[in-house]
PDB file of C-alpha atoms in Angstrom:
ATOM      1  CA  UNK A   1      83.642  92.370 -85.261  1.00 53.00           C
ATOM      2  CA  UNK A   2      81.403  93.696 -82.852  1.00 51.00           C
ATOM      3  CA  UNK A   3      79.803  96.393 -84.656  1.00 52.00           C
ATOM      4  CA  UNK A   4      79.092  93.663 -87.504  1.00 54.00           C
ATOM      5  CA  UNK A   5      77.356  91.611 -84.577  1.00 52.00           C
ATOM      6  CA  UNK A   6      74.974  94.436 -83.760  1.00 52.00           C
ATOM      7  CA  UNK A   7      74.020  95.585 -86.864  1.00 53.00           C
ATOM      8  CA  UNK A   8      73.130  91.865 -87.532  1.00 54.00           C
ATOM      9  CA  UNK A   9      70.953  91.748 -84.395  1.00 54.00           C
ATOM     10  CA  UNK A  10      69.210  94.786 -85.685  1.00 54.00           C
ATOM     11  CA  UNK A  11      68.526  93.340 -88.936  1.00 55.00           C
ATOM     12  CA  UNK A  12      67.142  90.547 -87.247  1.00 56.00           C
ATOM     13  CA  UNK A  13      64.797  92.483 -84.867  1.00 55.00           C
ATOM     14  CA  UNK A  14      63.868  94.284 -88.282  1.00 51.00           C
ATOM     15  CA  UNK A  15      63.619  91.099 -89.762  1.00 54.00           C
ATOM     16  CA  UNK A  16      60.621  89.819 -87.326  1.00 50.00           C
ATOM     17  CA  UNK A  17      58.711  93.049 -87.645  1.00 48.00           C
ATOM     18  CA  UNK A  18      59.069  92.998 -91.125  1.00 47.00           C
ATOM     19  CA  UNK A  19      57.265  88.903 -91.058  1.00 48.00           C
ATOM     20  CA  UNK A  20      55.011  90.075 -88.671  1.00 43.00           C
ATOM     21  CA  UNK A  21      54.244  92.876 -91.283  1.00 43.00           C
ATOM     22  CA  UNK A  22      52.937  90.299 -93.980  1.00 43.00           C
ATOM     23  CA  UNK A  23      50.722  88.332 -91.251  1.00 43.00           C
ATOM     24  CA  UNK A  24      49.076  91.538 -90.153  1.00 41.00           C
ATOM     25  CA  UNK A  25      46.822  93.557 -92.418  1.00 40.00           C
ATOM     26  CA  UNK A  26      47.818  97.457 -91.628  1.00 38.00           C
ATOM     27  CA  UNK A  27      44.816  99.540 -89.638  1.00 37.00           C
ATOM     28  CA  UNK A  28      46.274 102.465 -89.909  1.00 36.00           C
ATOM     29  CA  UNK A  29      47.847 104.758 -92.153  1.00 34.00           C
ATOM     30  CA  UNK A  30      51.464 106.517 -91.154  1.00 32.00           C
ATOM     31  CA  UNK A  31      52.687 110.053 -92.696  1.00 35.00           C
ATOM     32  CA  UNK A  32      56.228 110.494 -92.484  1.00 36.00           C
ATOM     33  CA  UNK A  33      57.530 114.155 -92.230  1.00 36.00           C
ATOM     34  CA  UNK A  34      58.974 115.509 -95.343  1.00 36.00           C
ATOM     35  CA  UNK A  35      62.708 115.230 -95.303  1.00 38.00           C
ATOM     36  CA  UNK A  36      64.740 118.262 -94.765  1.00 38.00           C
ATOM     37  CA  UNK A  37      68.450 118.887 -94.094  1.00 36.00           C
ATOM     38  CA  UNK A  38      68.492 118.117 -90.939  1.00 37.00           C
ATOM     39  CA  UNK A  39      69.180 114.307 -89.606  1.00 37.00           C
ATOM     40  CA  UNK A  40      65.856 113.205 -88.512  1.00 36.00           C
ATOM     41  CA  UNK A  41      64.488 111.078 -91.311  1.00 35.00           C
ATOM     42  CA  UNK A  42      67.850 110.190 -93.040  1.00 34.00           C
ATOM     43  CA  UNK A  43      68.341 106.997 -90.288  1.00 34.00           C
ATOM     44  CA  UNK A  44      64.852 105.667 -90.580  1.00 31.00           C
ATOM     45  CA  UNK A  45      65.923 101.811 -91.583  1.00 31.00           C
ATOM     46  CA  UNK A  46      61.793 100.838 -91.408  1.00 30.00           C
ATOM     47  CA  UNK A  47      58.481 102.107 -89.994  1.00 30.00           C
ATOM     48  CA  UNK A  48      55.857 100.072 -90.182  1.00 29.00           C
ATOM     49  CA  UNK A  49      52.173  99.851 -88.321  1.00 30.00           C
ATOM     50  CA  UNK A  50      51.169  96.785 -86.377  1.00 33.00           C
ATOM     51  CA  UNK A  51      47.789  96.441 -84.652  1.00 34.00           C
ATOM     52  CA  UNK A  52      48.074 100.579 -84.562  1.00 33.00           C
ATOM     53  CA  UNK A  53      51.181 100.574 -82.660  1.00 31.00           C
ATOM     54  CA  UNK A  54      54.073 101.640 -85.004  1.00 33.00           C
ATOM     55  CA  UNK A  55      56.813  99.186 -84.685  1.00 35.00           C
ATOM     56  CA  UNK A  56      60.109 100.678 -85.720  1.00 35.00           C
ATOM     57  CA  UNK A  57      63.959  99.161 -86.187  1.00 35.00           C
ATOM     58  CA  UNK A  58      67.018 101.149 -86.312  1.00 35.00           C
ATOM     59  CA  UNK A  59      70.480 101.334 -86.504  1.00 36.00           C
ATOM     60  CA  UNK A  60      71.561 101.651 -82.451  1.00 36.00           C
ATOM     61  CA  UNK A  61      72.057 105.070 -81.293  1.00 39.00           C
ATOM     62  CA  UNK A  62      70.446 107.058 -84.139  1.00 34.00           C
ATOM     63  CA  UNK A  63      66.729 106.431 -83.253  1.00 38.00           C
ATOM     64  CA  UNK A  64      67.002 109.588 -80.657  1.00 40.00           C
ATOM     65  CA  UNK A  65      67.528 111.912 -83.573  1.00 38.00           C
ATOM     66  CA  UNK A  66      63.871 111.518 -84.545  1.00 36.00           C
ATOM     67  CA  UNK A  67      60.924 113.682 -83.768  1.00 35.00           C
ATOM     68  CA  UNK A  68      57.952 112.576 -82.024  1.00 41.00           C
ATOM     69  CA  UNK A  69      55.222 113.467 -79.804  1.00 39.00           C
ATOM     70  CA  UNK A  70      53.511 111.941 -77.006  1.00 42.00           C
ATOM     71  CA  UNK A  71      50.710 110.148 -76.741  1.00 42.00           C
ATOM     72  CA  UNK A  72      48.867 107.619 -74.863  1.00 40.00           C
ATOM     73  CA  UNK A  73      50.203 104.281 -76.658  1.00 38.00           C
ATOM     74  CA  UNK A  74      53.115 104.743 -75.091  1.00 37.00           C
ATOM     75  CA  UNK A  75      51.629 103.507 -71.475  1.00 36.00           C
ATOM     76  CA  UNK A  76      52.808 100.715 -69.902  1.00 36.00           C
ATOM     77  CA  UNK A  77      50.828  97.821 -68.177  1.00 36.00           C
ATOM     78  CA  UNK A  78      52.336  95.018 -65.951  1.00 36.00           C
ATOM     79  CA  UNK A  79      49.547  92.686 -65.530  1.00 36.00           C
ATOM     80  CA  UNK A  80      51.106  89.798 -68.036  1.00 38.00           C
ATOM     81  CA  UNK A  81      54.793  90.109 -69.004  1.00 40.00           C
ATOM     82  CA  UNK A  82      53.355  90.631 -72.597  1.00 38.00           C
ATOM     83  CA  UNK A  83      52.283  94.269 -73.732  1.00 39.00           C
ATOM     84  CA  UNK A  84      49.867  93.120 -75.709  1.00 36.00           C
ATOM     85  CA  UNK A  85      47.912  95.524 -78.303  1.00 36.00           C
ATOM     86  CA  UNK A  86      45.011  96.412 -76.519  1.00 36.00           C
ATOM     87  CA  UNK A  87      42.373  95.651 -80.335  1.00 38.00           C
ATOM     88  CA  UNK A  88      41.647  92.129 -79.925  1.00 41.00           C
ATOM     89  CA  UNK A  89      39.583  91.819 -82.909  1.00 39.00           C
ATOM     90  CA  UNK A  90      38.295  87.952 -82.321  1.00 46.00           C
ATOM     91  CA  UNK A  91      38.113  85.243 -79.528  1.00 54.00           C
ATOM     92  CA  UNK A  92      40.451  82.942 -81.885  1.00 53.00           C
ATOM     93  CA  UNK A  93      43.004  86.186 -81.393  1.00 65.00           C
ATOM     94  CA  UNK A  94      42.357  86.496 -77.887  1.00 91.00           C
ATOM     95  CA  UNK A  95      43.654  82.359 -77.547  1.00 95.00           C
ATOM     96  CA  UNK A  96      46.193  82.825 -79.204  1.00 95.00           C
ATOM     97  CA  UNK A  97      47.747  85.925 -77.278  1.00 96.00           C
ATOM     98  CA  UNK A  98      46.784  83.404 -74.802  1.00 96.00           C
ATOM     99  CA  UNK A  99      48.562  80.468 -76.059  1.00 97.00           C
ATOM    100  CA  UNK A 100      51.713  82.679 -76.671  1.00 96.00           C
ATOM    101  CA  UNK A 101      51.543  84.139 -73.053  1.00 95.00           C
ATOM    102  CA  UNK A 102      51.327  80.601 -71.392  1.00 97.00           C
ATOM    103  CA  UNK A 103      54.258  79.768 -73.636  1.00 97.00           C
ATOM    104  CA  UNK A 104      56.722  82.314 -73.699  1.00 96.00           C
ATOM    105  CA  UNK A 105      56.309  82.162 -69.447  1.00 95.00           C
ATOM    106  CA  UNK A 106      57.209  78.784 -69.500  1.00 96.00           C
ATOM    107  CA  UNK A 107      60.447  79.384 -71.909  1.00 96.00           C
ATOM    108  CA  UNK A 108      61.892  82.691 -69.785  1.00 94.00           C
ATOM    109  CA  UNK A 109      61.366  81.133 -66.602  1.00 94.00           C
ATOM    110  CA  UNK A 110      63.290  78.083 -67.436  1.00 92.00           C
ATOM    111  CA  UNK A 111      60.401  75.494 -67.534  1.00 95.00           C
ATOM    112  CA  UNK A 112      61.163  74.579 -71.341  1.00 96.00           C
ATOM    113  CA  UNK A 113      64.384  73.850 -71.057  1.00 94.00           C
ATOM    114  CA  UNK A 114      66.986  75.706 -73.511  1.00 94.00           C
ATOM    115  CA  UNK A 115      67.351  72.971 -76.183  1.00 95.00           C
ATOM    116  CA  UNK A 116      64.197  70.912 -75.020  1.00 96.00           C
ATOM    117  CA  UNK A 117      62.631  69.148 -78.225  1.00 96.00           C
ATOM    118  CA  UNK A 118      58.843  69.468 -78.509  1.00 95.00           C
ATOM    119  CA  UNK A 119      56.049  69.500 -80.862  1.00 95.00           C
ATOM    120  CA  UNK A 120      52.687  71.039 -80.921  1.00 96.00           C
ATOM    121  CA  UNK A 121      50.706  68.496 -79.594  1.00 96.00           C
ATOM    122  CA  UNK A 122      53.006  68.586 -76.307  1.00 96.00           C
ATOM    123  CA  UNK A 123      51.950  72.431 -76.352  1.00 97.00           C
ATOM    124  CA  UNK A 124      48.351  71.664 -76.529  1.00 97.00           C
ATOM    125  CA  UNK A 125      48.480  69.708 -74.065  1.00 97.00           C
ATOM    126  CA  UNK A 126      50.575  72.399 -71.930  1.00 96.00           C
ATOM    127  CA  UNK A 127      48.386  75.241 -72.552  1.00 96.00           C
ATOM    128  CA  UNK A 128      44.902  73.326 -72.909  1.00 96.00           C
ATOM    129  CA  UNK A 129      44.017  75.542 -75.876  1.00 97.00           C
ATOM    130  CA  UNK A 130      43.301  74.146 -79.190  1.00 96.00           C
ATOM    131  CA  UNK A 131      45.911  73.292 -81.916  1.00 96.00           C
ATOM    132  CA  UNK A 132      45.198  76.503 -84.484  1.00 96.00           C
ATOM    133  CA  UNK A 133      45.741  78.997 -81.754  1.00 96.00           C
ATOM    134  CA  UNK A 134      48.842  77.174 -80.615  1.00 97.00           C
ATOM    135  CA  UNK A 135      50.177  77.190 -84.009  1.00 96.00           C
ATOM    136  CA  UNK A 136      49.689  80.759 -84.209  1.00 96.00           C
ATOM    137  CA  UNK A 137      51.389  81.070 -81.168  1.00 97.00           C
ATOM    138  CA  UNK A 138      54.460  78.878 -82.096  1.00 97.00           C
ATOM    139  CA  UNK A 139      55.259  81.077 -85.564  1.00 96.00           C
ATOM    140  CA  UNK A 140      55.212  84.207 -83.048  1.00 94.00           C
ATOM    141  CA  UNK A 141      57.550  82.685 -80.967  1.00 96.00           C
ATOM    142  CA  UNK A 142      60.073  81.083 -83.904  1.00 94.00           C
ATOM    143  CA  UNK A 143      60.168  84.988 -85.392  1.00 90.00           C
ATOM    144  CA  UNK A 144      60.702  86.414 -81.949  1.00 87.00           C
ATOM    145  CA  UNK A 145      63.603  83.443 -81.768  1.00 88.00           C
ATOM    146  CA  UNK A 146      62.852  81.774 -78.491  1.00 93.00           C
ATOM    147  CA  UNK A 147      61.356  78.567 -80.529  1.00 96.00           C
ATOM    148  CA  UNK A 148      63.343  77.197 -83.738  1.00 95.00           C
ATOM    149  CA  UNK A 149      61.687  74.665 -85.654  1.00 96.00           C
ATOM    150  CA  UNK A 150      63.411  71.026 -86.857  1.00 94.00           C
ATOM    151  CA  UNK A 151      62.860  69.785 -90.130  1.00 90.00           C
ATOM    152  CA  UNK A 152      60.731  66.576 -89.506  1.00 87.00           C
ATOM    153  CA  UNK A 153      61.752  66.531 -85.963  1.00 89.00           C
ATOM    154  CA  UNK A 154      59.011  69.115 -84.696  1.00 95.00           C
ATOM    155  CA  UNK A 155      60.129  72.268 -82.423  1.00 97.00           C
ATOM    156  CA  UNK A 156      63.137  72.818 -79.966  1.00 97.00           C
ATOM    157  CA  UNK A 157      63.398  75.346 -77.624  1.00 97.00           C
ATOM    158  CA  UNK A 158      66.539  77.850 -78.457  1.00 94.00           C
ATOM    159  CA  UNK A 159      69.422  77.322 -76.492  1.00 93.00           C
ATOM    160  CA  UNK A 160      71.115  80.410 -75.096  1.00 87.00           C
ATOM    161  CA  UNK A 161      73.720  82.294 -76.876  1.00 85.00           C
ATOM    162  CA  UNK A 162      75.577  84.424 -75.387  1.00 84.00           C
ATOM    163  CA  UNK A 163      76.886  85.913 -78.539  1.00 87.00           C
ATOM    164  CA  UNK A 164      73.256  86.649 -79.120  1.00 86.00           C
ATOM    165  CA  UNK A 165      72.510  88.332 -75.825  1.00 88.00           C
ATOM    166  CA  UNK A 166      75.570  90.529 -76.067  1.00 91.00           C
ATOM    167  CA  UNK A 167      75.075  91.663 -79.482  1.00 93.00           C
ATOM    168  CA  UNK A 168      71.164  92.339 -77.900  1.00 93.00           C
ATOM    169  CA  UNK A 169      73.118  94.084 -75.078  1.00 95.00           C
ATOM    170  CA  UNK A 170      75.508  96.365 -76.838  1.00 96.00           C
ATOM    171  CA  UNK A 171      72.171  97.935 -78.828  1.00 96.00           C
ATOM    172  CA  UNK A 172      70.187  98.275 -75.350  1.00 97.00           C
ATOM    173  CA  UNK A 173      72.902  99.904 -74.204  1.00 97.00           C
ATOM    174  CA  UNK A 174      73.595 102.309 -76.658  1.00 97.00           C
ATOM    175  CA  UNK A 175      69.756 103.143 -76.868  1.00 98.00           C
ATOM    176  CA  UNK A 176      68.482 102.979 -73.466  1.00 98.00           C
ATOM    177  CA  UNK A 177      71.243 105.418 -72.417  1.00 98.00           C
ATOM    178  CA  UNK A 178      69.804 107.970 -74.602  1.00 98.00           C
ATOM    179  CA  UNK A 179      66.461 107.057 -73.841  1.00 99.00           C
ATOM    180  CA  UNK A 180      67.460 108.226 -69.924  1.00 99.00           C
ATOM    181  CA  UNK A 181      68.532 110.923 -71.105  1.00 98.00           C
ATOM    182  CA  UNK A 182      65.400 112.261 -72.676  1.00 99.00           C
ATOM    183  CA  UNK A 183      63.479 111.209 -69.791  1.00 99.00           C
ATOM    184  CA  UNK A 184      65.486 113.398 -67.578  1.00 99.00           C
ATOM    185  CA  UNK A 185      64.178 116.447 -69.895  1.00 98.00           C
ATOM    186  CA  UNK A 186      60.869 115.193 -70.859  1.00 98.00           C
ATOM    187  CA  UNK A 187      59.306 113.252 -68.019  1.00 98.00           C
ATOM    188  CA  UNK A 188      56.316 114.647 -66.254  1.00 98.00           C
ATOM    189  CA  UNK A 189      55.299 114.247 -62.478  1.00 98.00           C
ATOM    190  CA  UNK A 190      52.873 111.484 -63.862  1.00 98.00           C
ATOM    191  CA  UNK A 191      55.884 109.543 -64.972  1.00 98.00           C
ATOM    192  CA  UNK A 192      57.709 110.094 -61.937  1.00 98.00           C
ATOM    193  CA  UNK A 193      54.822 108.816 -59.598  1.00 98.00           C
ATOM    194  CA  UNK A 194      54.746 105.790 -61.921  1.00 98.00           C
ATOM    195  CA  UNK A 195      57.720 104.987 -61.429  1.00 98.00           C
ATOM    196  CA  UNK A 196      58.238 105.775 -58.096  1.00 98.00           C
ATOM    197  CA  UNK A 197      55.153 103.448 -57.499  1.00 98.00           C
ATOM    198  CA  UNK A 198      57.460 100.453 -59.591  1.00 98.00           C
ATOM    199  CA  UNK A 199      60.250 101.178 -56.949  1.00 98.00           C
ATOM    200  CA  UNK A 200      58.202 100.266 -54.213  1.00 97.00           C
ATOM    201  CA  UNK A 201      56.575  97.353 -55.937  1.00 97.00           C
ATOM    202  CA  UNK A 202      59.962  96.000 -56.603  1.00 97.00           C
ATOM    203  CA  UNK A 203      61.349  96.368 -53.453  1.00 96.00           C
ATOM    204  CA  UNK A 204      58.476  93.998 -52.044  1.00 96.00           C
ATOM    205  CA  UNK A 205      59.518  91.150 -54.922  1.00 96.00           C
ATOM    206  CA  UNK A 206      63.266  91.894 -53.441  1.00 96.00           C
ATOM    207  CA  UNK A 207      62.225  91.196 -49.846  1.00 95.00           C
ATOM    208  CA  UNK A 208      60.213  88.286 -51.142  1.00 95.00           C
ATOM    209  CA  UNK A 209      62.693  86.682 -53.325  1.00 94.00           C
ATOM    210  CA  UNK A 210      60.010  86.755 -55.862  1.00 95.00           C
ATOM    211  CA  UNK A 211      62.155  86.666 -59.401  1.00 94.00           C
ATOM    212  CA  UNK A 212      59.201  86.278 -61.661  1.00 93.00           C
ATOM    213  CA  UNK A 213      57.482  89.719 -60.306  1.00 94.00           C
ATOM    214  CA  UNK A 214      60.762  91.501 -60.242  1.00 95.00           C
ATOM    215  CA  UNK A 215      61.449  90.379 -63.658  1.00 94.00           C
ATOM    216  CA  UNK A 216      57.954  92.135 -64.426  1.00 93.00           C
ATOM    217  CA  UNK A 217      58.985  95.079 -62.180  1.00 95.00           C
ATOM    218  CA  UNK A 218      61.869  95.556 -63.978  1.00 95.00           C
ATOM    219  CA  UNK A 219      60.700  95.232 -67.630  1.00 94.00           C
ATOM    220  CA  UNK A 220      58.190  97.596 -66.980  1.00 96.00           C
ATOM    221  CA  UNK A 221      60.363 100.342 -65.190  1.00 98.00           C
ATOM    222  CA  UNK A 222      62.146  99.973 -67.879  1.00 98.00           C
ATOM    223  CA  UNK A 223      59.334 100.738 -70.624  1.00 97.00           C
ATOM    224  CA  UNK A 224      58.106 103.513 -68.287  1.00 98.00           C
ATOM    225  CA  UNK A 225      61.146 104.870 -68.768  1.00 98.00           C
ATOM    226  CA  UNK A 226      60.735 104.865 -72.561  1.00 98.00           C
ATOM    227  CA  UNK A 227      57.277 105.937 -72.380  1.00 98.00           C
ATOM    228  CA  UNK A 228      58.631 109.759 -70.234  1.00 98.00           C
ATOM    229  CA  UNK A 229      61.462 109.674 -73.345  1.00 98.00           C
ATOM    230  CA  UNK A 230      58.280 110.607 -75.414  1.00 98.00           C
ATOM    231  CA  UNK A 231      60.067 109.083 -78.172  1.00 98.00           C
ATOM    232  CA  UNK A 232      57.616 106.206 -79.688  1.00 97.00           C
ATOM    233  CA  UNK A 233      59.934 104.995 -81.980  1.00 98.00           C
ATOM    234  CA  UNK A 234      62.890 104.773 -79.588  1.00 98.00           C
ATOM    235  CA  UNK A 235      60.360 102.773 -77.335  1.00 97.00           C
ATOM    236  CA  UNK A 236      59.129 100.112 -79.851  1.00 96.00           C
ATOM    237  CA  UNK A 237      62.780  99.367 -80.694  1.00 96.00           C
ATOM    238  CA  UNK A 238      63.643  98.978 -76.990  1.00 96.00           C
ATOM    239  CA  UNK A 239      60.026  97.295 -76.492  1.00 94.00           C
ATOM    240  CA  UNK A 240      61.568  94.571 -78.936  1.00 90.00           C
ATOM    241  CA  UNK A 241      65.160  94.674 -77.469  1.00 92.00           C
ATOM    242  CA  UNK A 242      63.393  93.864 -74.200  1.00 92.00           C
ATOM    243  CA  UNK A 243      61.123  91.246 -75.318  1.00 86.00           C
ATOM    244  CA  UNK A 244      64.761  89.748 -76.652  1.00 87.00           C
ATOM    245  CA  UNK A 245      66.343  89.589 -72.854  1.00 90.00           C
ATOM    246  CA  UNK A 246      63.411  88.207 -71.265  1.00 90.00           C
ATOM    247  CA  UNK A 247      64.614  85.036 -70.409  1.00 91.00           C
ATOM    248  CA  UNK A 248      68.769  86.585 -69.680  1.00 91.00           C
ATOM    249  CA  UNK A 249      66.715  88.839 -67.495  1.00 91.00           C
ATOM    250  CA  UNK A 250      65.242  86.121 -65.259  1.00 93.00           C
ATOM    251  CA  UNK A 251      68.721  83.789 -65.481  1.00 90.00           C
ATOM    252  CA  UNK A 252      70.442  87.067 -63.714  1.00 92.00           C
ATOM    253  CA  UNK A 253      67.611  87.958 -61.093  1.00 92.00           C
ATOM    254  CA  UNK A 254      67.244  84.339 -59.811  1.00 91.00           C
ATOM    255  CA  UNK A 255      71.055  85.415 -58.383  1.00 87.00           C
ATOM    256  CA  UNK A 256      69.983  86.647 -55.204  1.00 88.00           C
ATOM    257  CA  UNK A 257      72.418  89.333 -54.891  1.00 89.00           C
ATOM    258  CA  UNK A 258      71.771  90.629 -58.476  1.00 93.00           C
ATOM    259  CA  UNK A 259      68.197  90.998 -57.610  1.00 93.00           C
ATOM    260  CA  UNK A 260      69.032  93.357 -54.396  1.00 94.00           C
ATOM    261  CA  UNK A 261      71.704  95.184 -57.249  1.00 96.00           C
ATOM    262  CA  UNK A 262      68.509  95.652 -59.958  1.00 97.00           C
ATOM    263  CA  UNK A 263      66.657  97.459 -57.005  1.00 96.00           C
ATOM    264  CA  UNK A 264      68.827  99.288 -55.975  1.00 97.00           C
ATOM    265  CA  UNK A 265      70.567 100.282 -59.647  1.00 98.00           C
ATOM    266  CA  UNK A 266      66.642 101.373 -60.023  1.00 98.00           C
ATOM    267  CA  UNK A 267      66.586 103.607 -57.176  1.00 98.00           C
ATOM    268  CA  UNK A 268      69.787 105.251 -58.499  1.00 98.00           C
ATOM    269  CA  UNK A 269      68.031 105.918 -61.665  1.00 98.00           C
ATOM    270  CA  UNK A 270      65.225 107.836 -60.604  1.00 99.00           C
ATOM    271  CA  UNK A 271      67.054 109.692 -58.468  1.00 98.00           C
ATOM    272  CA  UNK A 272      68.893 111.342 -61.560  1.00 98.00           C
ATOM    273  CA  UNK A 273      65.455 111.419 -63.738  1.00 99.00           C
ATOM    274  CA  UNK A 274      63.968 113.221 -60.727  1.00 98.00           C
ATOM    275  CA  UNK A 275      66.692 115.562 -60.618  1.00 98.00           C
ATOM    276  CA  UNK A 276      66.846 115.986 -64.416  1.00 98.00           C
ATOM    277  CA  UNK A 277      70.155 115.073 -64.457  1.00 99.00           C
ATOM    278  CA  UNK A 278      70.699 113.902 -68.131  1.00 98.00           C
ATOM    279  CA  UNK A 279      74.107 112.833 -67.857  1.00 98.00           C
ATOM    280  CA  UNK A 280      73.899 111.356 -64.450  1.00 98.00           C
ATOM    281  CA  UNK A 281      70.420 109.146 -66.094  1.00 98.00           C
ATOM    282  CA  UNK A 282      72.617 107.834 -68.635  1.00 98.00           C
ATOM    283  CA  UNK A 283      75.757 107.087 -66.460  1.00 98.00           C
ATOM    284  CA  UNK A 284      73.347 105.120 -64.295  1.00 98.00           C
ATOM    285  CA  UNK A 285      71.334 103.186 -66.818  1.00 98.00           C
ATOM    286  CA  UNK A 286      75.208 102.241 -68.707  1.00 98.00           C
ATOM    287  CA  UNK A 287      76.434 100.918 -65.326  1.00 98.00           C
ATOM    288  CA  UNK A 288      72.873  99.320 -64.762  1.00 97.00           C
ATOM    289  CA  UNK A 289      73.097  97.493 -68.348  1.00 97.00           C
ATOM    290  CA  UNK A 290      77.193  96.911 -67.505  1.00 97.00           C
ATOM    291  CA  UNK A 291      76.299  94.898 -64.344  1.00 95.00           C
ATOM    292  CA  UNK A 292      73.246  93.122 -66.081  1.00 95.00           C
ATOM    293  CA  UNK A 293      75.845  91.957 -68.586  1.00 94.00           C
ATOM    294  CA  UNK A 294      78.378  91.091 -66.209  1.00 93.00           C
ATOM    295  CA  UNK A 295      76.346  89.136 -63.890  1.00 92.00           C
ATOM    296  CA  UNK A 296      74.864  87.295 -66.982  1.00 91.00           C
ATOM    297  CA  UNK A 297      78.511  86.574 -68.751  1.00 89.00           C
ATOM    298  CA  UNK A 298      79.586  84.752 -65.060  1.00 88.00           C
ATOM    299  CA  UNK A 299      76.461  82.780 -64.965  1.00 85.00           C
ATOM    300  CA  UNK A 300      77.201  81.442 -68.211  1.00 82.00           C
ATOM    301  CA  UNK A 301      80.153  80.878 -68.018  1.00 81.00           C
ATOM    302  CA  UNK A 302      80.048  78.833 -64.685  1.00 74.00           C
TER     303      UNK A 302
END
């Protein structure tokens, strides 16, 4: 029953990319290597190129059998919890990234209520930023799943599943352990200062209880970590994972002692990517993910 759950969650990330496919006109051209007997290209499930950034979705656990080299999309900013493509081809693109930013804040951190009925006017009036850019924003946000849309009611906000989140946990999991490992091979002293340079950000949102900029922190050690993978693929399917446990990621580090765990699970982390310790960077990231879920499961349940 469980494996059925995940590989419905990954046909549903695949799904979103696949929408956001039709609304986006490709820029680029991809070549994909020529097949041979080996295992590479055999578990490709889709490929596609969105705003120059390919966005992949895969089965969980095979993406790390692909080939790939680095390059410098794979950098990581923390300015706005969204990694936004860095083209922004018009000002009525740039207000709607805008719109969706103001937006998807207000749903992680809990200030749209799970289940909280809305329509587009009330987001207008949120945001301040006109109704065509807002709409744009609101069919981002009902493919990503944190907006659902009622037939002649208007728009609710989606409650929280845990079902859902586990499913989205079980793939992270399996991926992101893999994804530690090949940073433990592949990352560079660049990657290491960077995140080194995250630790110490974080532990200042620790000492200052500040959940909102250690939920940043932490979303972007973890895509720093994909980045030193040098796997692109692997990180656009965890980039998506991620962008799916936003708002289970801020439920767990508003508990104050989970927040102290995160920082210090991080710490543990590096210390085995630093060492190139393959198997001790995926032990840590599976007990880092096994606490995440844990913590998240009691909340729910309480």
């Amino acid at each position: 029953m469980r494996q059925c759950t995940i590989a419905r969650q990954t046909c549903n990330i695949l799904s979103i990319l696949l929408q956001v496919r039709r609304k986006v006109r490709p820029t680029a051209s991809f070549h994909a290597q020529a097949e041979s007997p080996s295992s590479h290209a055999a578990h490709w499930t889709s490929v596609i190129y969105h705003n120059n950034i390919v966005a992949s979705s895969t089965l969980a656990g095979v993406v790390g059998a692909m080939t790939a080299s680095p390059g410098p999309r794979a950098t990581v900013r923390m300015n706005t919890l969204i990694d936004l493509p860095h083209a922004r081809p018009a000002a009525a693109s740039s207000l709607a990234d805008r719109a969706y930013a103001l937006i998807q804040r207000d749903i992680i951190t809990m200030r749209l209520k799970p289940g909280a009925a809305l329509n587009e006017a009330d987001l207008v009036a949120r945001t301040g930023i006109g109704r065509t850019p807002v709409h744009q924003a609101v069919h981002r946000l009902v493919l990503e799943g944190l907006l659902s849309v009622m037939p002649r009611k208007g728009l609710m906000v989606q409650p929280l599943s845990l079902d859902d989140i586990v499913a989205v946990i079980d793939v992270r999991r399996i991926n992101e352990a893999h994804c530690a490992e090949l940073a433990a091979r592949h990352a560079t002293p660049d990657d290491l200062a960077r995140l080194a340079a995250l630790l110490d950000d974080g532990r200042a949102r620790v000492d200052a209880h500040d959940v909102e900029g250690m939920m940043e922190i932490d979303r972007a050690f973890h895509q720093a970590i994909a980045a030193a993978a040098r796997n692109p693929v692997l990180a656009d399917v965890l980039r998506a994972l991620h962008e799916r446990s936003l708002r289970f990621w801020f439920v767990t580090l508003s508990e104050p002692r989970h927040l102290a765990d995160v920082q210090s699970e991080h710490r543990d982390l590096f210390e085995r990517l630093s060492a190139r310790d393959a198997a001790g960077a995926r032990a840590a990231v599976e007990r880092h993910i096994d606490s995440f879920r844990s913590t998240l499961v009691q909340h729910l349940r309480s």
